[in-house]
Amino acid sequence: MSSAEGVDLLVVGAGMAGLTAAARAVRDGLSVVVAEIGAEVGGSARFAGYAWTAPSHEVMDRHNPRGDLALRRALVDRFADGIAWIRSLGVEAKDAQRILSFGQGHQFDTHHYVDTCRHLVLQGGGELLLETETERLLVEDGAVVGAEVRTADGAHRRIRARTTLVATGGFQGDPALRAAHVHPHADRMELRSNPHSRGGGYRLATEAGAATGGADAGFYGHLVPSGIPFADPADFVDMSLYYSEHALLFNLRGERFADETLGDHLTTMALLEQPESRGLLIADARVFRDWIVGSYVEGAVAVDKFALASRRGGRVGLAEDLDELAFLPEEWGYRGETIRDAVELFNAQASLGTELSPGRELDRLPLDEPPYYVIETAPAITFPFHGVLIDDRARVLRADGRPLDGLLAAGSDTGGLWHRAYAGGLASALVFGLTAADTAIARERGVSEA
């Protein structure tokens, strides 16, 4: 086994959080090694295009009340500095715009950003190890002091580091971990993410003594047409049925079970818990015209998601009027008459302004403009909300709440921030990647960690 001279910061994972931390640390004069299991940097950040979150503590608290308070505060308070950091690298982040019903964020070229961070790391004397598996963390006297890795050529190497950051992007690529920590049926979901985030950071940290949480926290993902595997990363956006927020979603019993208008990402969590984790999404001509063939956020490319699902062989149908909904194919498993009657009842209640159950907080309009567009849908996962616990300085915590000396975590490897709620994964990776770098810098400068 070869050994390396000690470095200031070892980063495990070269996605949004890891590269952000590495670039910031190198720019501040720290020596850095980045170990990435994939053949390229960027991770799931390359499939994204917006950094966004709640614009205030009040909004964050309303939409994510059960998330860790200190982490929620840190994300909101440091988000503007994160956008300023992106711009300081010469990467354009456009003016703020509304995201979802409550968020605010900035569109930027994530490819340009991660490639710029990689360039900064290498230009500043940092080392980037691709196709490198981190096998275990080095622990001495209760402190993490680096890691053992296996490089692309099969060689084993021991890297000592004053600070180690795990930022491997979560465990969504591991069906067993999903079933254990998301939902017993979560192993069946389509993976809406890069395939390399298989719990490497989670396992490394927990084996070294890290605490994890939270139970039943949920996951971030979106509804997609059932039975259609993703062909390439472009499908992660093109096949996501964001418009479900304005449609109606029924389970196999023909029941609505969630307020669809609160967000497709929330309805996705609810659908996972329904019979067979599948449901029937129904939109009318108004929803088709205004949302199915429109842009989910301003500036995004519009895709006719109904036509795409049809071309790809999904379970789709077009009913010229409500009565035709009664003739759903029997092999789908839904009672067409029950679905038709449920839509009729919803329309009557919505038109009269009577109470709906579940409610429709953000769009109470009836779906009464034929034809009707039908897609069977299922949940897909991007990353889990369960993960390694950290404090607001990105320090990994032990079960007793004390920091695990020498170990940091950022991005989707972490838990606690979100609890069956979501307001921006890229923003979290950006903010806590920068926070991790600042914590590592403070250690090198001898600043107290108390």
mmCIF file of C-alpha atoms in Angstrom, residues 97 109 142 147 214:
data_model
loop_
_atom_site.group_PDB
_atom_site.id
_atom_site.type_symbol
_atom_site.label_atom_id
_atom_site.label_comp_id
_atom_site.label_asym_id
_atom_site.label_seq_id
_atom_site.Cartn_x
_atom_site.Cartn_y
_atom_site.Cartn_z
ATOM 1 C CA GLN A 97 -36.956 33.918 -10.355
ATOM 2 C CA ASP A 109 -24.896 26.329 -16.268
ATOM 3 C CA GLY A 142 -11.592 8.808 18.001
ATOM 4 C CA ALA A 147 -8.890 7.402 4.317
ATOM 5 C CA GLY A 214 -34.232 10.943 10.373
#
